[in-house]
Amino acid sequence: LVHCCKTTCYLLSTSDPYLLQCVLVILNTICASPELLADKCRGLLHLPGGNGAVEAGEKLLAILEHQRKPEFRQLAAEMLLNAVQAGENRQALLASGGVKVVLRLVNNADDALLSNMLLLLEALVEDQEASRQVRNLGGVNLMMSLLSARAGNDGAPDVPPPSRRGGDPQEPQSAHRHAVLMAGCSLITELAFDDDNSC
């Protein structure tokens, strides 16, 4: 399994879209298993993500930010969300600038990806350094603006999201909005509990 993880992470640098999709599915399957993640794959995001010094965590962040295919970004988001449940992977993502990347994505992502980005941030801010980074980078104000905008649109009619976006084209927008609101509220709560200056 360890050899499989190393090989799969190394293949994250492939330019073949079919191979990349297979790699993301395999990594997603591994990280979705708490037993595998806790036993053999705790430092998965530290593994090489191709030639050079680039780690798997950095490659996955690059996929999230720059990959054109929404289904690939969604797979990468789900994989990271599972992976950071292990402390070693959380530290690897923080060391790769994960907070900055995820905050940029929160500011620009469509709702299908946005809820996973908020959940990923919530997992990261379990680390005090990540919580500090979120505050210093204006993350709290960003969250409040985001929640205010989404709550204001809560009465919008349920129409299918454009098929070019991630997720099921037939899933009503209200489901995406609800997931974003729930994830955003949960993140704000986590930040409030971790704030030494909060009441």
PDB file of C-alpha atoms in Angstrom:
ATOM      1  CA  LEU A   1       0.000   0.000   0.000  1.00  0.00           C
ATOM      2  CA  VAL A   2       2.833   2.422   0.826  1.00  0.00           C
ATOM      3  CA  HIS A   3       4.435   1.736  -2.570  1.00  0.00           C
ATOM      4  CA  CYS A   4       1.042   2.254  -4.227  1.00  0.00           C
ATOM      5  CA  CYS A   5       0.652   5.627  -2.477  1.00  0.00           C
ATOM      6  CA  LYS A   6       4.126   6.750  -3.516  1.00  0.00           C
ATOM      7  CA  THR A   7       3.584   5.751  -7.143  1.00  0.00           C
ATOM      8  CA  THR A   8       0.126   7.299  -7.308  1.00  0.00           C
ATOM      9  CA  CYS A   9       1.287  10.579  -5.776  1.00  0.00           C
ATOM     10  CA  TYR A  10       4.212  10.689  -8.203  1.00  0.00           C
ATOM     11  CA  LEU A  11       1.741  10.388 -11.090  1.00  0.00           C
ATOM     12  CA  LEU A  12      -0.065  13.564 -10.006  1.00  0.00           C
ATOM     13  CA  SER A  13       2.316  15.375 -12.355  1.00  0.00           C
ATOM     14  CA  THR A  14       0.993  13.547 -15.433  1.00  0.00           C
ATOM     15  CA  SER A  15      -0.323  15.580 -18.363  1.00  0.00           C
ATOM     16  CA  ASP A  16      -2.632  12.741 -19.432  1.00  0.00           C
ATOM     17  CA  PRO A  17      -6.158  13.684 -18.254  1.00  0.00           C
ATOM     18  CA  TYR A  18      -7.375  10.071 -18.162  1.00  0.00           C
ATOM     19  CA  LEU A  19      -4.436   8.967 -16.030  1.00  0.00           C
ATOM     20  CA  LEU A  20      -4.851  11.987 -13.756  1.00  0.00           C
ATOM     21  CA  GLN A  21      -8.493  11.125 -13.206  1.00  0.00           C
ATOM     22  CA  CYS A  22      -7.549   7.558 -12.263  1.00  0.00           C
ATOM     23  CA  VAL A  23      -4.870   8.850  -9.876  1.00  0.00           C
ATOM     24  CA  LEU A  24      -7.332  11.179  -8.150  1.00  0.00           C
ATOM     25  CA  VAL A  25      -9.925   8.409  -7.809  1.00  0.00           C
ATOM     26  CA  ILE A  26      -7.339   6.051  -6.264  1.00  0.00           C
ATOM     27  CA  LEU A  27      -6.094   8.675  -3.805  1.00  0.00           C
ATOM     28  CA  ASN A  28      -9.661   9.596  -2.944  1.00  0.00           C
ATOM     29  CA  THR A  29     -10.460   5.950  -2.194  1.00  0.00           C
ATOM     30  CA  ILE A  30      -7.388   5.574   0.024  1.00  0.00           C
ATOM     31  CA  CYS A  31      -8.047   8.759   1.991  1.00  0.00           C
ATOM     32  CA  ALA A  32     -11.742   7.945   2.422  1.00  0.00           C
ATOM     33  CA  SER A  33     -10.757   4.918   4.519  1.00  0.00           C
ATOM     34  CA  PRO A  34      -9.990   6.013   8.111  1.00  0.00           C
ATOM     35  CA  GLU A  35      -8.115   2.756   8.710  1.00  0.00           C
ATOM     36  CA  LEU A  36      -5.790   3.196   5.717  1.00  0.00           C
ATOM     37  CA  LEU A  37      -5.297   6.903   6.384  1.00  0.00           C
ATOM     38  CA  ALA A  38      -4.438   6.392  10.035  1.00  0.00           C
ATOM     39  CA  ASP A  39      -2.160   3.410   9.481  1.00  0.00           C
ATOM     40  CA  LYS A  40      -0.167   3.726   6.268  1.00  0.00           C
ATOM     41  CA  CYS A  41      -1.001   7.069   4.670  1.00  0.00           C
ATOM     42  CA  ARG A  42      -0.707   9.656   7.441  1.00  0.00           C
ATOM     43  CA  GLY A  43       2.044  11.523   5.591  1.00  0.00           C
ATOM     44  CA  LEU A  44       0.554  11.089   2.133  1.00  0.00           C
ATOM     45  CA  LEU A  45       0.685  14.801   1.244  1.00  0.00           C
ATOM     46  CA  HIS A  46       4.421  14.914   2.013  1.00  0.00           C
ATOM     47  CA  LEU A  47       5.165  12.334  -0.707  1.00  0.00           C
ATOM     48  CA  PRO A  48       6.753  13.542  -3.982  1.00  0.00           C
ATOM     49  CA  GLY A  49       4.148  14.709  -6.486  1.00  0.00           C
ATOM     50  CA  GLY A  50       6.427  14.188  -9.494  1.00  0.00           C
ATOM     51  CA  ASN A  51       9.969  15.194 -10.406  1.00  0.00           C
ATOM     52  CA  GLY A  52      11.763  17.733  -8.252  1.00  0.00           C
ATOM     53  CA  ALA A  53      10.895  18.861  -4.752  1.00  0.00           C
ATOM     54  CA  VAL A  54       7.155  19.338  -5.304  1.00  0.00           C
ATOM     55  CA  GLU A  55       5.084  17.445  -2.749  1.00  0.00           C
ATOM     56  CA  ALA A  56       1.720  15.801  -3.365  1.00  0.00           C
ATOM     57  CA  GLY A  57      -0.017  18.472  -1.281  1.00  0.00           C
ATOM     58  CA  GLU A  58       1.327  21.221  -3.544  1.00  0.00           C
ATOM     59  CA  LYS A  59       0.270  19.354  -6.684  1.00  0.00           C
ATOM     60  CA  LEU A  60      -3.247  18.866  -5.352  1.00  0.00           C
ATOM     61  CA  LEU A  61      -3.522  22.558  -4.475  1.00  0.00           C
ATOM     62  CA  ALA A  62      -2.388  23.389  -8.019  1.00  0.00           C
ATOM     63  CA  ILE A  63      -5.079  21.070  -9.413  1.00  0.00           C
ATOM     64  CA  LEU A  64      -7.680  22.813  -7.254  1.00  0.00           C
ATOM     65  CA  GLU A  65      -6.596  26.233  -8.450  1.00  0.00           C
ATOM     66  CA  HIS A  66      -5.679  25.695 -12.101  1.00  0.00           C
ATOM     67  CA  GLN A  67      -7.260  22.487 -13.439  1.00  0.00           C
ATOM     68  CA  ARG A  68      -9.882  23.297 -16.075  1.00  0.00           C
ATOM     69  CA  LYS A  69     -12.032  20.223 -15.528  1.00  0.00           C
ATOM     70  CA  PRO A  70     -14.453  20.837 -12.619  1.00  0.00           C
ATOM     71  CA  GLU A  71     -14.777  17.125 -11.885  1.00  0.00           C
ATOM     72  CA  PHE A  72     -11.002  16.918 -11.329  1.00  0.00           C
ATOM     73  CA  ARG A  73     -11.106  19.891  -8.953  1.00  0.00           C
ATOM     74  CA  GLN A  74     -13.975  18.258  -7.082  1.00  0.00           C
ATOM     75  CA  LEU A  75     -12.045  14.983  -6.738  1.00  0.00           C
ATOM     76  CA  ALA A  76      -8.984  16.848  -5.474  1.00  0.00           C
ATOM     77  CA  ALA A  77     -11.106  18.778  -2.962  1.00  0.00           C
ATOM     78  CA  GLU A  78     -12.748  15.628  -1.606  1.00  0.00           C
ATOM     79  CA  MET A  79      -9.398  13.846  -1.380  1.00  0.00           C
ATOM     80  CA  LEU A  80      -7.798  16.729   0.550  1.00  0.00           C
ATOM     81  CA  LEU A  81     -10.792  17.002   2.850  1.00  0.00           C
ATOM     82  CA  ASN A  82     -10.343  13.363   3.827  1.00  0.00           C
ATOM     83  CA  ALA A  83      -6.535  13.514   3.932  1.00  0.00           C
ATOM     84  CA  VAL A  84      -6.303  16.424   6.388  1.00  0.00           C
ATOM     85  CA  GLN A  85      -8.128  14.416   9.041  1.00  0.00           C
ATOM     86  CA  ALA A  86      -4.606  13.078   9.731  1.00  0.00           C
ATOM     87  CA  GLY A  87      -2.410  15.649  11.482  1.00  0.00           C
ATOM     88  CA  GLU A  88       0.646  14.944   9.299  1.00  0.00           C
ATOM     89  CA  ASN A  89      -1.326  15.725   6.146  1.00  0.00           C
ATOM     90  CA  ARG A  90      -2.808  18.858   7.699  1.00  0.00           C
ATOM     91  CA  GLN A  91       0.698  20.122   8.483  1.00  0.00           C
ATOM     92  CA  ALA A  92       1.864  19.290   4.951  1.00  0.00           C
ATOM     93  CA  LEU A  93      -0.971  21.306   3.422  1.00  0.00           C
ATOM     94  CA  LEU A  94      -0.285  24.263   5.710  1.00  0.00           C
ATOM     95  CA  ALA A  95       3.416  24.168   4.784  1.00  0.00           C
ATOM     96  CA  SER A  96       2.407  24.264   1.105  1.00  0.00           C
ATOM     97  CA  GLY A  97       0.476  27.516   1.536  1.00  0.00           C
ATOM     98  CA  GLY A  98      -2.872  25.755   1.708  1.00  0.00           C
ATOM     99  CA  VAL A  99      -4.681  28.498   3.640  1.00  0.00           C
ATOM    100  CA  LYS A 100      -3.893  31.176   1.023  1.00  0.00           C
ATOM    101  CA  VAL A 101      -4.924  28.929  -1.865  1.00  0.00           C
ATOM    102  CA  VAL A 102      -8.171  27.823  -0.244  1.00  0.00           C
ATOM    103  CA  LEU A 103      -9.122  31.401   0.676  1.00  0.00           C
ATOM    104  CA  ARG A 104      -8.552  32.459  -2.939  1.00  0.00           C
ATOM    105  CA  LEU A 105     -10.784  29.608  -4.069  1.00  0.00           C
ATOM    106  CA  VAL A 106     -13.465  30.520  -1.530  1.00  0.00           C
ATOM    107  CA  ASN A 107     -13.524  33.967  -3.088  1.00  0.00           C
ATOM    108  CA  ASN A 108     -13.919  32.635  -6.644  1.00  0.00           C
ATOM    109  CA  ALA A 109     -15.291  29.079  -6.615  1.00  0.00           C
ATOM    110  CA  ASP A 110     -18.765  28.058  -7.735  1.00  0.00           C
ATOM    111  CA  ASP A 111     -21.081  26.675  -5.075  1.00  0.00           C
ATOM    112  CA  ALA A 112     -20.463  23.032  -6.030  1.00  0.00           C
ATOM    113  CA  LEU A 113     -16.798  23.370  -5.016  1.00  0.00           C
ATOM    114  CA  LEU A 114     -17.249  26.105  -2.424  1.00  0.00           C
ATOM    115  CA  SER A 115     -18.812  23.955   0.307  1.00  0.00           C
ATOM    116  CA  ASN A 116     -15.830  21.580   0.199  1.00  0.00           C
ATOM    117  CA  MET A 117     -13.424  24.531   0.358  1.00  0.00           C
ATOM    118  CA  LEU A 118     -15.175  25.807   3.481  1.00  0.00           C
ATOM    119  CA  LEU A 119     -15.096  22.345   5.060  1.00  0.00           C
ATOM    120  CA  LEU A 120     -11.402  22.078   4.187  1.00  0.00           C
ATOM    121  CA  LEU A 121     -10.731  25.426   5.873  1.00  0.00           C
ATOM    122  CA  GLU A 122     -12.645  24.273   8.931  1.00  0.00           C
ATOM    123  CA  ALA A 123     -10.430  21.175   9.146  1.00  0.00           C
ATOM    124  CA  LEU A 124      -7.272  23.268   8.717  1.00  0.00           C
ATOM    125  CA  VAL A 125      -8.151  25.794  11.438  1.00  0.00           C
ATOM    126  CA  GLU A 126      -8.032  23.042  14.022  1.00  0.00           C
ATOM    127  CA  ASP A 127      -4.365  24.055  13.885  1.00  0.00           C
ATOM    128  CA  GLN A 128      -3.780  27.374  15.685  1.00  0.00           C
ATOM    129  CA  GLU A 129      -1.304  28.577  13.060  1.00  0.00           C
ATOM    130  CA  ALA A 130      -3.894  28.011  10.318  1.00  0.00           C
ATOM    131  CA  SER A 131      -6.508  29.873  12.370  1.00  0.00           C
ATOM    132  CA  ARG A 132      -4.088  32.789  12.745  1.00  0.00           C
ATOM    133  CA  GLN A 133      -3.414  32.806   8.997  1.00  0.00           C
ATOM    134  CA  VAL A 134      -7.128  32.851   8.170  1.00  0.00           C
ATOM    135  CA  ARG A 135      -7.632  35.912  10.395  1.00  0.00           C
ATOM    136  CA  ASN A 136      -4.529  37.729   9.135  1.00  0.00           C
ATOM    137  CA  LEU A 137      -5.540  37.155   5.516  1.00  0.00           C
ATOM    138  CA  GLY A 138      -9.000  38.627   6.052  1.00  0.00           C
ATOM    139  CA  GLY A 139     -10.741  35.283   6.128  1.00  0.00           C
ATOM    140  CA  VAL A 140     -13.301  36.222   8.783  1.00  0.00           C
ATOM    141  CA  ASN A 141     -14.552  39.233   6.803  1.00  0.00           C
ATOM    142  CA  LEU A 142     -14.600  37.107   3.666  1.00  0.00           C
ATOM    143  CA  MET A 143     -16.723  34.472   5.434  1.00  0.00           C
ATOM    144  CA  MET A 144     -19.178  37.045   6.756  1.00  0.00           C
ATOM    145  CA  SER A 145     -19.573  38.645   3.315  1.00  0.00           C
ATOM    146  CA  LEU A 146     -20.010  35.234   1.728  1.00  0.00           C
ATOM    147  CA  LEU A 147     -22.655  34.129   4.220  1.00  0.00           C
ATOM    148  CA  SER A 148     -24.491  37.446   3.927  1.00  0.00           C
ATOM    149  CA  ALA A 149     -24.595  37.181   0.134  1.00  0.00           C
ATOM    150  CA  ARG A 150     -25.719  33.541   0.157  1.00  0.00           C
ATOM    151  CA  ALA A 151     -28.367  34.143   2.820  1.00  0.00           C
ATOM    152  CA  GLY A 152     -29.686  37.067   0.795  1.00  0.00           C
ATOM    153  CA  ASN A 153     -30.170  34.764  -2.194  1.00  0.00           C
ATOM    154  CA  ASP A 154     -31.948  32.099  -0.162  1.00  0.00           C
ATOM    155  CA  GLY A 155     -35.297  32.971  -1.659  1.00  0.00           C
ATOM    156  CA  ALA A 156     -34.054  32.670  -5.245  1.00  0.00           C
ATOM    157  CA  PRO A 157     -35.916  30.193  -7.457  1.00  0.00           C
ATOM    158  CA  ASP A 158     -34.543  26.669  -7.751  1.00  0.00           C
ATOM    159  CA  VAL A 159     -33.096  26.333 -11.231  1.00  0.00           C
ATOM    160  CA  PRO A 160     -30.482  23.828 -12.373  1.00  0.00           C
ATOM    161  CA  PRO A 161     -26.924  25.218 -12.305  1.00  0.00           C
ATOM    162  CA  PRO A 162     -25.195  25.527 -15.687  1.00  0.00           C
ATOM    163  CA  SER A 163     -23.797  22.205 -16.875  1.00  0.00           C
ATOM    164  CA  ARG A 164     -20.315  23.717 -17.278  1.00  0.00           C
ATOM    165  CA  ARG A 165     -20.050  23.931 -13.499  1.00  0.00           C
ATOM    166  CA  GLY A 166     -19.190  21.047 -11.179  1.00  0.00           C
ATOM    167  CA  GLY A 167     -21.772  18.764  -9.648  1.00  0.00           C
ATOM    168  CA  ASP A 168     -24.941  17.234 -11.014  1.00  0.00           C
ATOM    169  CA  PRO A 169     -26.520  19.603 -13.601  1.00  0.00           C
ATOM    170  CA  GLN A 170     -29.973  18.609 -12.324  1.00  0.00           C
ATOM    171  CA  GLU A 171     -29.242  19.400  -8.674  1.00  0.00           C
ATOM    172  CA  PRO A 172     -31.119  22.566  -7.655  1.00  0.00           C
ATOM    173  CA  GLN A 173     -29.071  25.593  -6.743  1.00  0.00           C
ATOM    174  CA  SER A 174     -30.763  25.734  -3.348  1.00  0.00           C
ATOM    175  CA  ALA A 175     -28.991  22.494  -2.367  1.00  0.00           C
ATOM    176  CA  HIS A 176     -25.621  24.075  -3.163  1.00  0.00           C
ATOM    177  CA  ARG A 177     -26.570  27.263  -1.297  1.00  0.00           C
ATOM    178  CA  HIS A 178     -27.697  25.286   1.729  1.00  0.00           C
ATOM    179  CA  ALA A 179     -24.421  23.295   1.788  1.00  0.00           C
ATOM    180  CA  VAL A 180     -22.404  26.519   1.536  1.00  0.00           C
ATOM    181  CA  LEU A 181     -24.368  28.197   4.329  1.00  0.00           C
ATOM    182  CA  MET A 182     -23.991  25.198   6.631  1.00  0.00           C
ATOM    183  CA  ALA A 183     -20.251  24.863   5.927  1.00  0.00           C
ATOM    184  CA  GLY A 184     -19.688  28.608   6.300  1.00  0.00           C
ATOM    185  CA  CYS A 185     -21.537  28.797   9.626  1.00  0.00           C
ATOM    186  CA  SER A 186     -19.590  25.803  10.910  1.00  0.00           C
ATOM    187  CA  LEU A 187     -16.292  27.452   9.940  1.00  0.00           C
ATOM    188  CA  ILE A 188     -17.197  30.754  11.621  1.00  0.00           C
ATOM    189  CA  THR A 189     -18.123  28.828  14.770  1.00  0.00           C
ATOM    190  CA  GLU A 190     -14.786  27.002  14.733  1.00  0.00           C
ATOM    191  CA  LEU A 191     -12.917  30.299  14.364  1.00  0.00           C
ATOM    192  CA  ALA A 192     -14.936  31.884  17.182  1.00  0.00           C
ATOM    193  CA  PHE A 193     -14.159  29.038  19.579  1.00  0.00           C
ATOM    194  CA  ASP A 194     -10.475  29.344  18.747  1.00  0.00           C
ATOM    195  CA  ASP A 195     -10.375  33.129  19.150  1.00  0.00           C
ATOM    196  CA  ASP A 196      -8.600  34.059  22.408  1.00  0.00           C
ATOM    197  CA  ASN A 197     -10.277  37.471  22.290  1.00  0.00           C
ATOM    198  CA  SER A 198     -13.809  36.202  21.780  1.00  0.00           C
ATOM    199  CA  CYS A 199     -16.361  36.425  24.547  1.00  0.00           C
TER     200      CYS A 199
END
